[in-house]
PDB file of C-alpha atoms in Angstrom:
ATOM      1  CA  MET A 552     -25.433 -78.967   7.246  1.00 42.00           C
ATOM      2  CA  ALA A 553     -21.977 -80.464   7.939  1.00 45.00           C
ATOM      3  CA  THR A 554     -18.909 -78.266   8.004  1.00 44.00           C
ATOM      4  CA  VAL A 555     -15.180 -78.710   7.686  1.00 47.00           C
ATOM      5  CA  LYS A 556     -13.198 -75.938   9.376  1.00 49.00           C
ATOM      6  CA  SER A 557     -16.344 -73.785   9.457  1.00 44.00           C
ATOM      7  CA  LYS A 558     -16.868 -74.116   5.718  1.00 50.00           C
ATOM      8  CA  THR A 559     -19.988 -75.663   4.254  1.00 50.00           C
ATOM      9  CA  VAL A 560     -19.703 -79.057   2.575  1.00 52.00           C
ATOM     10  CA  ASN A 561     -22.162 -81.452   0.998  1.00 61.00           C
ATOM     11  CA  PRO A 562     -25.097 -81.763   3.424  1.00 63.00           C
ATOM     12  CA  ALA A 563     -25.456 -85.460   2.551  1.00 70.00           C
ATOM     13  CA  MET A 564     -22.082 -86.241   4.152  1.00 77.00           C
ATOM     14  CA  THR A 565     -22.172 -88.230   7.355  1.00 89.00           C
ATOM     15  CA  GLU A 566     -20.392 -86.913  10.414  1.00 90.00           C
ATOM     16  CA  SER A 567     -17.772 -89.669  10.099  1.00 89.00           C
ATOM     17  CA  THR A 568     -17.101 -88.623   6.501  1.00 89.00           C
ATOM     18  CA  VAL A 569     -16.706 -85.017   7.599  1.00 89.00           C
ATOM     19  CA  VAL A 570     -14.249 -86.087  10.307  1.00 93.00           C
ATOM     20  CA  LEU A 571     -12.233 -88.148   7.814  1.00 93.00           C
ATOM     21  CA  LEU A 572     -12.205 -85.283   5.336  1.00 92.00           C
ATOM     22  CA  ARG A 573     -11.028 -82.898   8.049  1.00 94.00           C
ATOM     23  CA  GLU A 574      -8.225 -85.333   8.953  1.00 96.00           C
ATOM     24  CA  LEU A 575      -7.238 -85.702   5.301  1.00 96.00           C
ATOM     25  CA  VAL A 576      -7.055 -81.937   4.815  1.00 96.00           C
ATOM     26  CA  ALA A 577      -4.961 -81.601   7.987  1.00 97.00           C
ATOM     27  CA  HIS A 578      -2.614 -84.359   6.783  1.00 97.00           C
ATOM     28  CA  LEU A 579      -2.215 -82.719   3.364  1.00 97.00           C
ATOM     29  CA  ARG A 580      -1.509 -79.334   4.958  1.00 98.00           C
ATOM     30  CA  ASP A 581       0.926 -80.775   7.521  1.00 98.00           C
ATOM     31  CA  ASN A 582       2.869 -82.637   4.822  1.00 98.00           C
ATOM     32  CA  ARG A 583       2.583 -79.979   2.112  1.00 98.00           C
ATOM     33  CA  THR A 584       6.299 -79.413   1.574  1.00 96.00           C
ATOM     34  CA  GLU A 585       7.267 -83.073   1.319  1.00 97.00           C
ATOM     35  CA  LEU A 586       4.316 -84.041  -0.873  1.00 97.00           C
ATOM     36  CA  ARG A 587       4.813 -81.155  -3.324  1.00 96.00           C
ATOM     37  CA  GLU A 588       8.531 -81.877  -3.580  1.00 96.00           C
ATOM     38  CA  GLU A 589       7.868 -85.585  -4.159  1.00 97.00           C
ATOM     39  CA  TRP A 590       5.274 -84.822  -6.821  1.00 96.00           C
ATOM     40  CA  ALA A 591       7.541 -82.346  -8.638  1.00 96.00           C
ATOM     41  CA  ARG A 592      10.432 -84.845  -8.474  1.00 96.00           C
ATOM     42  CA  ARG A 593       8.282 -87.594  -9.974  1.00 97.00           C
ATOM     43  CA  ILE A 594       7.055 -85.289 -12.740  1.00 97.00           C
ATOM     44  CA  THR A 595      10.661 -84.511 -13.660  1.00 96.00           C
ATOM     45  CA  GLU A 596      11.773 -88.163 -13.422  1.00 97.00           C
ATOM     46  CA  ALA A 597       8.886 -89.235 -15.661  1.00 97.00           C
ATOM     47  CA  ARG A 598       9.981 -86.589 -18.171  1.00 96.00           C
ATOM     48  CA  LEU A 599       6.580 -84.925 -18.106  1.00 95.00           C
ATOM     49  CA  LEU A 600       6.107 -81.201 -18.707  1.00 93.00           C
ATOM     50  CA  THR A 601       9.463 -81.024 -20.484  1.00 92.00           C
ATOM     51  CA  ALA A 602       8.364 -77.728 -22.030  1.00 90.00           C
ATOM     52  CA  MET A 603       8.672 -76.217 -18.551  1.00 92.00           C
ATOM     53  CA  THR A 604      11.657 -75.546 -16.292  1.00 93.00           C
ATOM     54  CA  LYS A 605      12.001 -77.328 -12.945  1.00 93.00           C
ATOM     55  CA  GLU A 606      11.124 -74.059 -11.228  1.00 95.00           C
ATOM     56  CA  GLU A 607       7.961 -73.690 -13.325  1.00 93.00           C
ATOM     57  CA  ILE A 608       7.001 -77.292 -12.622  1.00 94.00           C
ATOM     58  CA  PHE A 609       7.423 -76.766  -8.876  1.00 95.00           C
ATOM     59  CA  ALA A 610       5.442 -73.509  -8.983  1.00 93.00           C
ATOM     60  CA  GLU A 611       2.580 -75.178 -10.865  1.00 91.00           C
ATOM     61  CA  ALA A 612       2.709 -78.238  -8.603  1.00 93.00           C
ATOM     62  CA  THR A 613       2.439 -75.924  -5.608  1.00 94.00           C
ATOM     63  CA  SER A 614      -0.507 -74.082  -7.088  1.00 92.00           C
ATOM     64  CA  VAL A 615      -2.343 -77.250  -8.133  1.00 91.00           C
ATOM     65  CA  TYR A 616      -1.718 -78.838  -4.738  1.00 95.00           C
ATOM     66  CA  ASP A 617      -2.971 -75.805  -2.823  1.00 94.00           C
ATOM     67  CA  ASN A 618      -6.068 -75.488  -5.017  1.00 92.00           C
ATOM     68  CA  TYR A 619      -6.786 -79.203  -4.570  1.00 92.00           C
ATOM     69  CA  VAL A 620      -6.527 -79.010  -0.776  1.00 95.00           C
ATOM     70  CA  GLU A 621      -8.693 -75.887  -0.700  1.00 93.00           C
ATOM     71  CA  ALA A 622     -11.353 -77.645  -2.792  1.00 92.00           C
ATOM     72  CA  LEU A 623     -11.336 -80.610  -0.418  1.00 92.00           C
ATOM     73  CA  GLU A 624     -11.589 -78.310   2.571  1.00 92.00           C
ATOM     74  CA  THR A 625     -14.422 -76.157   1.258  1.00 89.00           C
ATOM     75  CA  GLY A 626     -16.290 -78.760  -0.760  1.00 86.00           C
ATOM     76  CA  THR A 627     -16.438 -76.321  -3.662  1.00 87.00           C
ATOM     77  CA  PHE A 628     -14.674 -77.171  -6.854  1.00 88.00           C
ATOM     78  CA  GLU A 629     -15.423 -74.129  -9.003  1.00 89.00           C
ATOM     79  CA  ALA A 630     -12.114 -72.447  -8.140  1.00 82.00           C
ATOM     80  CA  LEU A 631     -10.220 -75.657  -8.906  1.00 84.00           C
ATOM     81  CA  GLN A 632     -12.021 -76.001 -12.243  1.00 89.00           C
ATOM     82  CA  ALA A 633     -11.248 -72.376 -13.110  1.00 88.00           C
ATOM     83  CA  TYR A 634      -7.605 -72.909 -12.184  1.00 85.00           C
ATOM     84  CA  ALA A 635      -7.447 -76.060 -14.347  1.00 86.00           C
ATOM     85  CA  ARG A 636      -8.855 -74.155 -17.331  1.00 89.00           C
ATOM     86  CA  ASN A 637      -6.391 -71.321 -16.798  1.00 88.00           C
ATOM     87  CA  LEU A 638      -3.499 -73.762 -16.455  1.00 86.00           C
ATOM     88  CA  SER A 639      -4.485 -75.535 -19.673  1.00 85.00           C
ATOM     89  CA  GLU A 640      -4.694 -72.234 -21.529  1.00 88.00           C
ATOM     90  CA  ARG A 641      -1.180 -71.373 -20.350  1.00 86.00           C
ATOM     91  CA  ILE A 642       0.656 -74.663 -20.824  1.00 87.00           C
ATOM     92  CA  ILE A 643      -0.905 -76.255 -23.899  1.00 86.00           C
ATOM     93  CA  PRO A 644       0.306 -73.473 -26.227  1.00 89.00           C
ATOM     94  CA  ARG A 645       3.797 -74.131 -24.827  1.00 87.00           C
ATOM     95  CA  GLY A 646       3.724 -77.686 -26.150  1.00 90.00           C
ATOM     96  CA  VAL A 647       2.483 -79.619 -23.123  1.00 90.00           C
ATOM     97  CA  GLU A 648       0.508 -82.608 -24.376  1.00 89.00           C
ATOM     98  CA  THR A 649      -2.761 -83.940 -22.969  1.00 86.00           C
ATOM     99  CA  ASP A 650      -1.126 -87.231 -21.966  1.00 91.00           C
ATOM    100  CA  GLU A 651       1.388 -85.271 -19.887  1.00 92.00           C
ATOM    101  CA  VAL A 652      -1.431 -83.542 -18.008  1.00 88.00           C
ATOM    102  CA  VAL A 653      -3.104 -86.894 -17.345  1.00 90.00           C
ATOM    103  CA  GLY A 654       0.278 -88.263 -16.266  1.00 94.00           C
ATOM    104  CA  ILE A 655       0.875 -85.556 -13.681  1.00 93.00           C
ATOM    105  CA  VAL A 656      -2.617 -86.017 -12.239  1.00 91.00           C
ATOM    106  CA  LEU A 657      -1.983 -89.751 -11.894  1.00 94.00           C
ATOM    107  CA  LEU A 658       1.362 -89.042 -10.236  1.00 95.00           C
ATOM    108  CA  LEU A 659      -0.339 -86.740  -7.742  1.00 94.00           C
ATOM    109  CA  ARG A 660      -2.831 -89.489  -6.974  1.00 94.00           C
ATOM    110  CA  ASP A 661       0.040 -91.925  -6.368  1.00 96.00           C
ATOM    111  CA  VAL A 662       1.981 -89.510  -4.157  1.00 96.00           C
ATOM    112  CA  LEU A 663      -1.084 -88.746  -2.045  1.00 94.00           C
ATOM    113  CA  ALA A 664      -2.127 -92.399  -1.816  1.00 94.00           C
ATOM    114  CA  ARG A 665       1.308 -93.352  -0.485  1.00 94.00           C
ATOM    115  CA  SER A 666       1.256 -90.594   2.109  1.00 92.00           C
TER     116      SER A 666
END
């Protein structure tokens, strides 16, 4: 079974895929500060999550980012799914719309793709 940083991942992954995944995780960890700041800035500029303060947006961006990287590193997505459910339960009652949530996910994809 292949591992990334001593954690079990999908056994069907090739060694080259495991190496690439390990490099991706290292890149995301090494550039954590800049990528989170860029993502939070883009969320604010796009006027998404307007029901939240800039500090709340940055805190949630940090938490989402860290959970995402952890899921990539471990190959387990249950914790990320649980976090996403918890986040939805907290922010939707505050007036955050579904299209805003989709928007922030797409912004994260763009920020990471450009890194």
